[in-house]
PDB file of C-alpha atoms and ligand atoms in Angstrom:
ATOM      1  CA  MET A  13      -8.951 -15.777  -9.065  1.00 56.00           C
ATOM      2  CA  SER A  14     -10.419 -13.682 -11.928  1.00 63.00           C
ATOM      3  CA  LEU A  15     -11.704 -10.018 -11.015  1.00 79.00           C
ATOM      4  CA  GLN A  16     -11.815  -9.350 -14.731  1.00 81.00           C
ATOM      5  CA  LEU A  17      -9.219  -6.346 -14.074  1.00 88.00           C
ATOM      6  CA  LYS A  18      -7.375  -5.118 -17.307  1.00 93.00           C
ATOM      7  CA  ASN A  19      -5.558  -2.453 -15.328  1.00 97.00           C
ATOM      8  CA  PHE A  20      -5.344  -0.907 -11.825  1.00 97.00           C
ATOM      9  CA  LEU A  21      -5.501   2.751 -12.521  1.00 97.00           C
ATOM     10  CA  ALA A  22      -7.893   4.435 -10.247  1.00 94.00           C
ATOM     11  CA  ASP A  23     -10.097   3.585  -7.284  1.00 91.00           C
ATOM     12  CA  ASP A  24     -13.481   4.137  -8.867  1.00 89.00           C
ATOM     13  CA  GLU A  25     -12.862   1.341 -11.331  1.00 91.00           C
ATOM     14  CA  LEU A  26     -13.374  -1.281  -8.745  1.00 94.00           C
ATOM     15  CA  ASN A  27     -16.782  -2.390  -7.262  1.00 95.00           C
ATOM     16  CA  LYS A  28     -17.195  -3.548  -3.697  1.00 96.00           C
ATOM     17  CA  GLU A  29     -16.991  -7.288  -4.656  1.00 95.00           C
ATOM     18  CA  GLN A  30     -13.679  -6.873  -6.527  1.00 96.00           C
ATOM     19  CA  LEU A  31     -12.151  -4.637  -3.480  1.00 97.00           C
ATOM     20  CA  LEU A  32     -13.199  -7.192  -1.029  1.00 97.00           C
ATOM     21  CA  ALA A  33     -11.826  -9.944  -3.013  1.00 97.00           C
ATOM     22  CA  LEU A  34      -8.523  -8.175  -3.455  1.00 97.00           C
ATOM     23  CA  ILE A  35      -8.278  -7.619   0.444  1.00 98.00           C
ATOM     24  CA  THR A  36      -9.012 -11.243   1.010  1.00 97.00           C
ATOM     25  CA  LEU A  37      -6.370 -12.170  -1.509  1.00 98.00           C
ATOM     26  CA  ALA A  38      -3.844  -9.894  -0.159  1.00 98.00           C
ATOM     27  CA  ILE A  39      -4.216 -11.353   3.263  1.00 98.00           C
ATOM     28  CA  ASN A  40      -4.156 -14.842   2.014  1.00 98.00           C
ATOM     29  CA  ILE A  41      -0.976 -14.101   0.023  1.00 98.00           C
ATOM     30  CA  LYS A  42       0.556 -12.755   3.239  1.00 98.00           C
ATOM     31  CA  ASN A  43      -0.269 -15.788   5.241  1.00 98.00           C
ATOM     32  CA  ASN A  44       0.742 -18.383   2.444  1.00 98.00           C
ATOM     33  CA  PRO A  45       3.411 -16.714   0.288  1.00 98.00           C
ATOM     34  CA  ALA A  46       4.815 -20.046  -1.064  1.00 98.00           C
ATOM     35  CA  ASP A  47       1.395 -20.685  -2.839  1.00 98.00           C
ATOM     36  CA  TYR A  48       1.880 -17.793  -4.975  1.00 98.00           C
ATOM     37  CA  SER A  49       5.763 -18.058  -5.687  1.00 98.00           C
ATOM     38  CA  GLN A  50       5.296 -18.978  -9.372  1.00 97.00           C
ATOM     39  CA  VAL A  51       2.596 -16.686 -10.208  1.00 97.00           C
ATOM     40  CA  LEU A  52       4.788 -14.247 -12.232  1.00 98.00           C
ATOM     41  CA  ALA A  53       7.296 -17.091 -13.271  1.00 98.00           C
ATOM     42  CA  GLY A  54       8.758 -16.006 -16.661  1.00 97.00           C
ATOM     43  CA  LYS A  55       7.268 -12.679 -16.401  1.00 98.00           C
ATOM     44  CA  SER A  56       8.870  -9.237 -16.480  1.00 98.00           C
ATOM     45  CA  ILE A  57       7.441  -5.916 -15.003  1.00 98.00           C
ATOM     46  CA  ALA A  58       8.590  -2.587 -16.026  1.00 98.00           C
ATOM     47  CA  MET A  59       8.402   0.070 -13.343  1.00 98.00           C
ATOM     48  CA  ILE A  60       8.523   3.764 -14.411  1.00 97.00           C
ATOM     49  CA  PHE A  61       9.261   6.295 -11.823  1.00 96.00           C
ATOM     50  CA  GLU A  62       8.916  10.040 -12.636  1.00 95.00           C
ATOM     51  CA  LYS A  63       9.146  10.799  -8.767  1.00 93.00           C
ATOM     52  CA  PRO A  64      11.106   9.584  -5.787  1.00 93.00           C
ATOM     53  CA  SER A  65       9.979   6.406  -4.007  1.00 95.00           C
ATOM     54  CA  LEU A  66      11.106   4.221  -1.281  1.00 97.00           C
ATOM     55  CA  ARG A  67       8.033   2.058  -0.173  1.00 97.00           C
ATOM     56  CA  THR A  68       6.543   1.767  -3.641  1.00 98.00           C
ATOM     57  CA  HIS A  69       9.847   0.904  -5.431  1.00 98.00           C
ATOM     58  CA  VAL A  70      11.073  -1.706  -2.917  1.00 98.00           C
ATOM     59  CA  SER A  71       7.640  -3.317  -2.168  1.00 98.00           C
ATOM     60  CA  PHE A  72       7.037  -3.720  -5.897  1.00 98.00           C
ATOM     61  CA  ASP A  73      10.479  -4.960  -6.713  1.00 98.00           C
ATOM     62  CA  MET A  74      10.629  -7.308  -3.859  1.00 98.00           C
ATOM     63  CA  GLY A  75       6.793  -8.392  -4.285  1.00 98.00           C
ATOM     64  CA  ILE A  76       7.325  -9.168  -7.801  1.00 98.00           C
ATOM     65  CA  ASN A  77      10.390 -11.257  -6.634  1.00 98.00           C
ATOM     66  CA  LYS A  78       8.194 -13.043  -4.264  1.00 98.00           C
ATOM     67  CA  LEU A  79       5.936 -14.131  -7.155  1.00 98.00           C
ATOM     68  CA  GLY A  80       8.617 -15.502  -9.130  1.00 98.00           C
ATOM     69  CA  GLY A  81       8.844 -12.576 -11.694  1.00 98.00           C
ATOM     70  CA  HIS A  82      11.573  -9.984 -12.625  1.00 98.00           C
ATOM     71  CA  ALA A  83      11.169  -6.279 -12.030  1.00 98.00           C
ATOM     72  CA  LEU A  84      13.091  -3.588 -14.071  1.00 98.00           C
ATOM     73  CA  TYR A  85      13.398  -0.003 -12.618  1.00 97.00           C
ATOM     74  CA  LEU A  86      13.109   2.817 -15.035  1.00 96.00           C
ATOM     75  CA  GLY A  87      13.860   6.275 -13.632  1.00 93.00           C
ATOM     76  CA  GLN A  88      14.423   9.366 -15.375  1.00 87.00           C
ATOM     77  CA  GLN A  89      17.610   8.330 -17.288  1.00 82.00           C
ATOM     78  CA  ASN A  90      15.320   7.817 -20.424  1.00 74.00           C
ATOM     79  CA  GLY A  91      14.091  11.345 -20.224  1.00 74.00           C
ATOM     80  CA  LYS A  92      10.798  12.606 -18.915  1.00 80.00           C
ATOM     81  CA  LEU A  93       7.550  10.731 -19.960  1.00 88.00           C
ATOM     82  CA  GLY A  94       6.340  12.479 -22.863  1.00 90.00           C
ATOM     83  CA  GLU A  95       9.281  14.629 -23.750  1.00 90.00           C
ATOM     84  CA  ARG A  96      11.973  12.257 -25.149  1.00 89.00           C
ATOM     85  CA  GLU A  97       9.284  10.235 -26.786  1.00 92.00           C
ATOM     86  CA  ARG A  98       5.508  10.270 -26.707  1.00 95.00           C
ATOM     87  CA  VAL A  99       3.824   8.528 -23.758  1.00 96.00           C
ATOM     88  CA  SER A 100       1.975   6.371 -26.440  1.00 97.00           C
ATOM     89  CA  ASP A 101       5.536   5.201 -27.972  1.00 96.00           C
ATOM     90  CA  TYR A 102       6.675   4.579 -24.419  1.00 95.00           C
ATOM     91  CA  ALA A 103       3.861   2.347 -23.841  1.00 98.00           C
ATOM     92  CA  LYS A 104       4.067   0.449 -27.144  1.00 98.00           C
ATOM     93  CA  ASN A 105       7.850  -0.120 -26.757  1.00 97.00           C
ATOM     94  CA  LEU A 106       7.546  -1.443 -23.114  1.00 97.00           C
ATOM     95  CA  SER A 107       4.779  -3.723 -24.515  1.00 98.00           C
ATOM     96  CA  CYS A 108       7.257  -5.312 -26.748  1.00 98.00           C
ATOM     97  CA  TYR A 109       9.287  -6.877 -23.747  1.00 98.00           C
ATOM     98  CA  ALA A 110       7.403  -6.530 -20.463  1.00 98.00           C
ATOM     99  CA  ASP A 111       4.233  -8.180 -19.146  1.00 98.00           C
ATOM    100  CA  ALA A 112       2.992  -5.158 -17.168  1.00 98.00           C
ATOM    101  CA  ILE A 113       3.807  -1.584 -16.362  1.00 98.00           C
ATOM    102  CA  VAL A 114       3.899  -0.082 -12.958  1.00 98.00           C
ATOM    103  CA  ALA A 115       4.053   3.671 -13.229  1.00 98.00           C
ATOM    104  CA  ARG A 116       4.578   6.582 -10.570  1.00 97.00           C
ATOM    105  CA  VAL A 117       3.687   9.807 -12.696  1.00 96.00           C
ATOM    106  CA  PHE A 118       3.195  13.344 -12.176  1.00 94.00           C
ATOM    107  CA  SER A 119      -0.023  13.518 -14.267  1.00 95.00           C
ATOM    108  CA  HIS A 120      -3.121  11.035 -14.315  1.00 96.00           C
ATOM    109  CA  ASP A 121      -3.294  11.697 -17.947  1.00 96.00           C
ATOM    110  CA  SER A 122       0.237   9.832 -18.304  1.00 96.00           C
ATOM    111  CA  ILE A 123      -1.257   6.732 -16.696  1.00 97.00           C
ATOM    112  CA  GLN A 124      -4.262   6.909 -18.933  1.00 97.00           C
ATOM    113  CA  GLY A 125      -2.062   7.344 -22.001  1.00 98.00           C
ATOM    114  CA  LEU A 126       0.017   4.466 -20.874  1.00 98.00           C
ATOM    115  CA  ALA A 127      -3.078   2.299 -20.369  1.00 98.00           C
ATOM    116  CA  GLU A 128      -4.638   3.395 -23.671  1.00 98.00           C
ATOM    117  CA  HIS A 129      -1.476   2.446 -25.752  1.00 98.00           C
ATOM    118  CA  ALA A 130      -0.009  -0.499 -23.881  1.00 98.00           C
ATOM    119  CA  SER A 131      -1.147  -3.938 -24.932  1.00 98.00           C
ATOM    120  CA  ILE A 132      -0.180  -5.180 -21.326  1.00 98.00           C
ATOM    121  CA  PRO A 133      -1.743  -4.128 -17.750  1.00 98.00           C
ATOM    122  CA  VAL A 134      -0.822  -0.911 -16.260  1.00 98.00           C
ATOM    123  CA  ILE A 135      -0.710  -0.215 -12.407  1.00 98.00           C
ATOM    124  CA  ASN A 136      -0.944   3.220 -11.043  1.00 98.00           C
ATOM    125  CA  ALA A 137       1.841   3.448  -8.511  1.00 98.00           C
ATOM    126  CA  LEU A 138       0.745   7.214  -7.697  1.00 98.00           C
ATOM    127  CA  CYS A 139      -0.125  10.129  -9.698  1.00 97.00           C
ATOM    128  CA  ASP A 140      -1.457  13.588  -9.078  1.00 96.00           C
ATOM    129  CA  LEU A 141      -5.053  12.453  -8.436  1.00 97.00           C
ATOM    130  CA  TYR A 142      -4.777   8.808  -6.904  1.00 98.00           C
ATOM    131  CA  HIS A 143      -2.712   6.420  -5.007  1.00 98.00           C
ATOM    132  CA  PRO A 144      -4.789   3.224  -5.309  1.00 98.00           C
ATOM    133  CA  CYS A 145      -2.171   0.806  -4.160  1.00 98.00           C
ATOM    134  CA  GLN A 146      -1.706   2.762  -0.835  1.00 98.00           C
ATOM    135  CA  ALA A 147      -5.590   2.763  -0.196  1.00 98.00           C
ATOM    136  CA  LEU A 148      -5.796  -0.866  -1.047  1.00 98.00           C
ATOM    137  CA  ALA A 149      -2.995  -1.596   1.498  1.00 98.00           C
ATOM    138  CA  ASP A 150      -4.623   0.649   4.019  1.00 98.00           C
ATOM    139  CA  PHE A 151      -7.905  -1.282   3.812  1.00 98.00           C
ATOM    140  CA  VAL A 152      -6.036  -4.512   4.168  1.00 98.00           C
ATOM    141  CA  THR A 153      -4.442  -2.932   7.374  1.00 98.00           C
ATOM    142  CA  LEU A 154      -7.930  -1.790   8.623  1.00 98.00           C
ATOM    143  CA  THR A 155      -9.433  -5.211   7.726  1.00 98.00           C
ATOM    144  CA  GLU A 156      -6.685  -6.946   9.788  1.00 98.00           C
ATOM    145  CA  ARG A 157      -7.367  -4.663  12.755  1.00 97.00           C
ATOM    146  CA  PHE A 158     -11.205  -4.218  12.688  1.00 96.00           C
ATOM    147  CA  SER A 159     -12.534  -6.903  10.522  1.00 84.00           C
ATOM    148  CA  ASP A 160     -16.076  -5.190   9.768  1.00 92.00           C
ATOM    149  CA  LEU A 161     -15.297  -2.185   7.656  1.00 95.00           C
ATOM    150  CA  THR A 162     -18.814  -1.069   7.693  1.00 94.00           C
ATOM    151  CA  LYS A 163     -18.813  -0.374  11.390  1.00 96.00           C
ATOM    152  CA  LEU A 164     -15.442   1.769  11.093  1.00 97.00           C
ATOM    153  CA  LYS A 165     -15.262   5.514  11.383  1.00 98.00           C
ATOM    154  CA  LEU A 166     -12.182   6.862   9.411  1.00 98.00           C
ATOM    155  CA  ALA A 167     -11.106  10.351   9.371  1.00 98.00           C
ATOM    156  CA  TYR A 168      -8.479  11.810   7.123  1.00 98.00           C
ATOM    157  CA  VAL A 169      -6.996  15.112   8.423  1.00 98.00           C
ATOM    158  CA  GLY A 170      -4.816  17.290   6.280  1.00 98.00           C
ATOM    159  CA  ASP A 171      -4.142  18.143   2.442  1.00 98.00           C
ATOM    160  CA  GLY A 172      -6.787  17.044  -0.003  1.00 98.00           C
ATOM    161  CA  ASN A 173      -4.598  15.014  -2.191  1.00 98.00           C
ATOM    162  CA  ASN A 174      -3.944  11.818  -4.145  1.00 98.00           C
ATOM    163  CA  VAL A 175      -4.033   9.841  -0.849  1.00 98.00           C
ATOM    164  CA  SER A 176      -7.189  11.232   0.505  1.00 98.00           C
ATOM    165  CA  ASN A 177      -8.885  10.901  -2.914  1.00 98.00           C
ATOM    166  CA  SER A 178      -8.185   7.186  -3.010  1.00 98.00           C
ATOM    167  CA  LEU A 179      -9.215   6.584   0.472  1.00 98.00           C
ATOM    168  CA  MET A 180     -12.445   8.566   0.060  1.00 98.00           C
ATOM    169  CA  ILE A 181     -13.464   6.574  -3.093  1.00 98.00           C
ATOM    170  CA  MET A 182     -12.497   3.164  -1.498  1.00 98.00           C
ATOM    171  CA  ALA A 183     -14.249   4.065   1.668  1.00 98.00           C
ATOM    172  CA  ALA A 184     -17.455   5.053  -0.087  1.00 98.00           C
ATOM    173  CA  THR A 185     -17.202   1.692  -2.083  1.00 98.00           C
ATOM    174  CA  LEU A 186     -16.562  -0.383   0.882  1.00 97.00           C
ATOM    175  CA  GLY A 187     -19.441   1.243   3.038  1.00 97.00           C
ATOM    176  CA  VAL A 188     -16.927   2.853   5.498  1.00 98.00           C
ATOM    177  CA  ASP A 189     -17.897   6.090   7.335  1.00 98.00           C
ATOM    178  CA  PHE A 190     -15.357   8.568   6.112  1.00 98.00           C
ATOM    179  CA  THR A 191     -14.806  12.282   7.259  1.00 98.00           C
ATOM    180  CA  LEU A 192     -12.338  14.382   5.095  1.00 98.00           C
ATOM    181  CA  VAL A 193     -11.030  17.357   7.349  1.00 98.00           C
ATOM    182  CA  THR A 194      -8.917  19.719   5.255  1.00 98.00           C
ATOM    183  CA  PRO A 195      -8.038  23.451   5.830  1.00 98.00           C
ATOM    184  CA  GLU A 196      -9.824  25.810   3.635  1.00 98.00           C
ATOM    185  CA  GLY A 197      -8.244  26.085   0.193  1.00 97.00           C
ATOM    186  CA  TYR A 198      -6.879  22.568   0.383  1.00 97.00           C
ATOM    187  CA  GLU A 199     -10.249  20.685  -0.030  1.00 98.00           C
ATOM    188  CA  ALA A 200     -10.508  17.675  -2.147  1.00 98.00           C
ATOM    189  CA  GLU A 201     -11.459  18.370  -5.838  1.00 95.00           C
ATOM    190  CA  GLN A 202     -15.310  18.628  -6.089  1.00 96.00           C
ATOM    191  CA  SER A 203     -15.490  16.114  -8.849  1.00 96.00           C
ATOM    192  CA  VAL A 204     -13.891  13.451  -6.537  1.00 97.00           C
ATOM    193  CA  ILE A 205     -16.154  14.354  -3.543  1.00 97.00           C
ATOM    194  CA  GLU A 206     -19.371  14.100  -5.948  1.00 96.00           C
ATOM    195  CA  LYS A 207     -17.990  10.765  -7.291  1.00 96.00           C
ATOM    196  CA  SER A 208     -17.414   9.343  -3.751  1.00 97.00           C
ATOM    197  CA  GLN A 209     -20.874  10.637  -2.583  1.00 96.00           C
ATOM    198  CA  ALA A 210     -22.441   9.083  -5.609  1.00 96.00           C
ATOM    199  CA  ILE A 211     -20.804   5.773  -5.055  1.00 97.00           C
ATOM    200  CA  ALA A 212     -21.825   5.875  -1.333  1.00 97.00           C
ATOM    201  CA  VAL A 213     -25.594   6.004  -2.289  1.00 96.00           C
ATOM    202  CA  ASP A 214     -25.206   2.136  -3.115  1.00 93.00           C
ATOM    203  CA  SER A 215     -22.826   1.074  -0.450  1.00 95.00           C
ATOM    204  CA  GLY A 216     -24.469   3.057   2.310  1.00 95.00           C
ATOM    205  CA  ALA A 217     -21.364   4.815   3.222  1.00 97.00           C
ATOM    206  CA  ASN A 218     -21.515   8.193   4.923  1.00 97.00           C
ATOM    207  CA  ILE A 219     -19.056  10.558   3.292  1.00 98.00           C
ATOM    208  CA  LYS A 220     -18.561  13.967   4.999  1.00 97.00           C
ATOM    209  CA  THR A 221     -16.286  16.903   4.377  1.00 98.00           C
ATOM    210  CA  THR A 222     -15.391  19.806   6.719  1.00 98.00           C
ATOM    211  CA  THR A 223     -12.811  22.616   7.065  1.00 98.00           C
ATOM    212  CA  ASN A 224     -13.348  22.759  10.753  1.00 98.00           C
ATOM    213  CA  ILE A 225     -10.995  20.631  12.666  1.00 98.00           C
ATOM    214  CA  LYS A 226     -13.412  20.955  15.896  1.00 97.00           C
ATOM    215  CA  ALA A 227     -16.195  19.041  13.691  1.00 96.00           C
ATOM    216  CA  ILE A 228     -14.118  15.925  13.488  1.00 98.00           C
ATOM    217  CA  GLY A 229     -16.548  14.071  15.696  1.00 97.00           C
ATOM    218  CA  ALA A 230     -15.770  10.594  17.265  1.00 98.00           C
ATOM    219  CA  GLN A 231     -13.602   8.456  15.046  1.00 98.00           C
ATOM    220  CA  ASP A 232     -11.952   4.965  15.220  1.00 98.00           C
ATOM    221  CA  VAL A 233      -8.981   5.931  12.997  1.00 98.00           C
ATOM    222  CA  ILE A 234      -7.291   9.204  11.954  1.00 98.00           C
ATOM    223  CA  TYR A 235      -5.226   9.171   8.906  1.00 98.00           C
ATOM    224  CA  THR A 236      -2.833  11.982   7.667  1.00 98.00           C
ATOM    225  CA  ASP A 237      -0.246  12.416   4.894  1.00 98.00           C
ATOM    226  CA  THR A 238       2.264  15.205   4.026  1.00 98.00           C
ATOM    227  CA  TRP A 239       0.855  18.776   3.725  1.00 97.00           C
ATOM    228  CA  ILE A 240       2.908  19.076   0.540  1.00 96.00           C
ATOM    229  CA  SER A 241       3.019  16.453  -2.078  1.00 95.00           C
ATOM    230  CA  MET A 242       5.749  15.674  -4.501  1.00 93.00           C
ATOM    231  CA  GLY A 243       5.490  18.233  -7.227  1.00 89.00           C
ATOM    232  CA  ASP A 244       3.709  20.797  -5.167  1.00 89.00           C
ATOM    233  CA  GLU A 245       6.836  22.109  -3.570  1.00 91.00           C
ATOM    234  CA  ASP A 246       7.331  25.937  -3.406  1.00 90.00           C
ATOM    235  CA  ALA A 247       9.962  27.031  -0.834  1.00 88.00           C
ATOM    236  CA  SER A 248       8.741  30.641  -0.989  1.00 88.00           C
ATOM    237  CA  LYS A 249       5.339  29.627   0.366  1.00 90.00           C
ATOM    238  CA  LYS A 250       6.322  27.087   2.813  1.00 92.00           C
ATOM    239  CA  ALA A 251       6.174  28.927   6.041  1.00 94.00           C
ATOM    240  CA  GLU A 252       2.792  30.454   5.278  1.00 94.00           C
ATOM    241  CA  LEU A 253       1.554  26.915   4.405  1.00 95.00           C
ATOM    242  CA  LEU A 254       2.835  25.538   7.567  1.00 96.00           C
ATOM    243  CA  ALA A 255       0.933  28.143   9.445  1.00 97.00           C
ATOM    244  CA  HIS A 256      -1.994  27.634   7.698  1.00 97.00           C
ATOM    245  CA  PHE A 257      -1.992  23.919   8.349  1.00 98.00           C
ATOM    246  CA  ALA A 258      -0.780  23.958  11.959  1.00 98.00           C
ATOM    247  CA  PRO A 259      -4.358  23.651  13.527  1.00 98.00           C
ATOM    248  CA  PHE A 260      -4.771  20.349  11.575  1.00 98.00           C
ATOM    249  CA  GLN A 261      -1.667  18.614  12.985  1.00 98.00           C
ATOM    250  CA  VAL A 262      -2.409  14.994  14.126  1.00 98.00           C
ATOM    251  CA  ASN A 263      -1.235  14.764  17.723  1.00 98.00           C
ATOM    252  CA  HIS A 264      -2.301  13.166  20.894  1.00 98.00           C
ATOM    253  CA  GLU A 265      -4.604  15.800  21.807  1.00 98.00           C
ATOM    254  CA  LEU A 266      -6.645  15.451  18.478  1.00 98.00           C
ATOM    255  CA  MET A 267      -6.600  11.606  18.972  1.00 98.00           C
ATOM    256  CA  LYS A 268      -8.125  12.256  22.497  1.00 98.00           C
ATOM    257  CA  ASN A 269     -10.671  14.609  21.395  1.00 97.00           C
ATOM    258  CA  ALA A 270     -11.876  12.329  18.466  1.00 98.00           C
ATOM    259  CA  ASP A 271     -11.707   9.253  20.951  1.00 98.00           C
ATOM    260  CA  ALA A 272      -9.521   7.634  18.266  1.00 98.00           C
ATOM    261  CA  SER A 273      -7.452   4.517  18.943  1.00 98.00           C
ATOM    262  CA  VAL A 274      -5.441   4.083  15.650  1.00 98.00           C
ATOM    263  CA  VAL A 275      -3.289   6.531  13.555  1.00 98.00           C
ATOM    264  CA  MET A 276      -2.195   5.982  10.087  1.00 99.00           C
ATOM    265  CA  HIS A 277       0.312   7.631   7.694  1.00 98.00           C
ATOM    266  CA  CYS A 278       1.294   6.590   4.190  1.00 98.00           C
ATOM    267  CA  GLN A 279       4.679   7.865   4.669  1.00 98.00           C
ATOM    268  CA  PRO A 280       7.117   9.541   4.184  1.00 98.00           C
ATOM    269  CA  ALA A 281       6.100  11.467   7.427  1.00 98.00           C
ATOM    270  CA  HIS A 282       7.146  15.113   8.105  1.00 97.00           C
ATOM    271  CA  LEU A 283       7.581  14.907  11.833  1.00 98.00           C
ATOM    272  CA  GLU A 284       6.337  17.678  13.939  1.00 98.00           C
ATOM    273  CA  GLU A 285       4.279  19.067  10.680  1.00 97.00           C
ATOM    274  CA  GLU A 286       1.380  16.893   9.924  1.00 98.00           C
ATOM    275  CA  ILE A 287       2.142  14.425  12.747  1.00 98.00           C
ATOM    276  CA  THR A 288       3.953  14.547  16.081  1.00 98.00           C
ATOM    277  CA  THR A 289       7.035  12.306  16.492  1.00 98.00           C
ATOM    278  CA  GLU A 290       5.450  11.168  19.792  1.00 98.00           C
ATOM    279  CA  LEU A 291       2.282   9.957  18.046  1.00 98.00           C
ATOM    280  CA  PHE A 292       4.056   8.543  14.956  1.00 98.00           C
ATOM    281  CA  ASP A 293       6.345   6.540  17.383  1.00 98.00           C
ATOM    282  CA  SER A 294       3.452   5.425  19.697  1.00 98.00           C
ATOM    283  CA  GLU A 295       1.567   2.201  20.023  1.00 98.00           C
ATOM    284  CA  MET A 296      -1.401   3.809  18.169  1.00 98.00           C
ATOM    285  CA  ALA A 297       0.441   4.032  14.941  1.00 98.00           C
ATOM    286  CA  VAL A 298       0.124   1.197  12.381  1.00 98.00           C
ATOM    287  CA  VAL A 299       2.340   2.869   9.825  1.00 98.00           C
ATOM    288  CA  PHE A 300       4.690  -0.075   9.278  1.00 98.00           C
ATOM    289  CA  GLN A 301       1.962  -2.478   9.020  1.00 98.00           C
ATOM    290  CA  GLN A 302       0.611  -0.200   6.265  1.00 98.00           C
ATOM    291  CA  ALA A 303       4.037  -0.162   4.712  1.00 98.00           C
ATOM    292  CA  GLU A 304       4.424  -4.015   4.792  1.00 98.00           C
ATOM    293  CA  ASN A 305       0.852  -4.492   3.289  1.00 98.00           C
ATOM    294  CA  ARG A 306       1.828  -2.311   0.367  1.00 98.00           C
ATOM    295  CA  MET A 307       3.776  -5.373  -0.775  1.00 98.00           C
ATOM    296  CA  TRP A 308       0.702  -7.923  -0.245  1.00 98.00           C
ATOM    297  CA  ALA A 309      -1.821  -5.703  -1.611  1.00 98.00           C
ATOM    298  CA  GLN A 310       0.116  -5.150  -4.778  1.00 98.00           C
ATOM    299  CA  ASN A 311       0.834  -8.779  -5.157  1.00 98.00           C
ATOM    300  CA  ALA A 312      -2.940  -9.214  -4.916  1.00 98.00           C
ATOM    301  CA  VAL A 313      -3.355  -6.861  -7.821  1.00 98.00           C
ATOM    302  CA  LEU A 314      -0.715  -8.466  -9.733  1.00 98.00           C
ATOM    303  CA  THR A 315      -2.033 -12.086  -9.109  1.00 97.00           C
ATOM    304  CA  SER A 316      -5.524 -10.861 -10.344  1.00 96.00           C
ATOM    305  CA  LEU A 317      -4.101  -9.332 -13.270  1.00 96.00           C
ATOM    306  CA  PHE A 318      -2.361 -12.492 -14.464  1.00 94.00           C
ATOM    307  CA  SER A 319      -5.147 -14.965 -13.525  1.00 89.00           C
ATOM    308  CA  GLN A 320      -7.871 -13.923 -15.887  1.00 65.00           C
TER     309      GLN A 320
HETATM  310  N1  NVA B 418       0.599  12.882  -1.116  1.00 69.30           N
HETATM  311  C1  NVA B 418       1.920  12.249  -1.152  1.00 69.30           C
HETATM  312  C2  NVA B 418       2.055  10.761  -1.132  1.00 69.30           C
HETATM  313  C3  NVA B 418       3.452  10.225  -0.864  1.00 69.30           C
HETATM  314  C4  NVA B 418       3.453   8.619  -0.840  1.00 69.30           C
HETATM  315  C5  NVA B 418       2.550  12.798  -2.408  1.00 69.30           C
HETATM  316  O1  NVA B 418       2.111  12.819  -3.634  1.00 69.30           O
HETATM  317  O2  NVA B 418       3.735  13.129  -2.399  1.00 69.30           O
END
């Protein structure tokens, strides 16, 4: 299937047809993995990780293996991106050997630098601004559960971060009703909100933002993520931050108030902070379905990139 994708860097690069095609492909690969077992035969994927990872590392490594390819993990042993050598040189060197680059980086600029200078596709495996592989997997999970996404009401409660940015942009593209609920001072960047609202004009999506948890309204699904993202840790401010976020904890009471039946979390979860253990372990949580779908969603992206 050709989606005319050169890279997979940020959610706003995909239109509705491309996103729906990726979701359908992910579900098809999940149901018929043997049909895709040679997609990456003879291909090698370099995976750069500037930050820790469990799901992203394992799901890319094992997913690439399931497509018949070879994955190479590059941690920090070669020095920080852009310090030991320029991002452009890193990209050009990897292009000599690899067929694609998967990168988890601190700054979106690094992802853009890699894509600009590599002659091979680059996939964003999380940066400060976006986490498109996660959002794609989440909309695969929501499609499995609800089928018609345009009737879905999804609220994200917590820190306005890379995960909420990607969800908001993809929700806008897909025509999903999306409410972003964040504490004051932790809202999404205005540019991302404006981008999502502009995309929503075409799709008919309703994109709302609020800092009032009581204004969450009726929802089908509530999503949350850590209150402190990788790279934002500051031990001296932690107690103050936890107190500021406390009213935004996702728990059974919030689920009941919003009349929501499904709770999502990209993990790792900080139990008793952004979500209660009881809710995370409950039947309402689809967190391991989300985790599994990371692999199928990423395999859909890889299959599309290599089927041009
Ligand atoms: N917002 C989190 C997501 C982790 C998968 C972070 O960036 O640390």
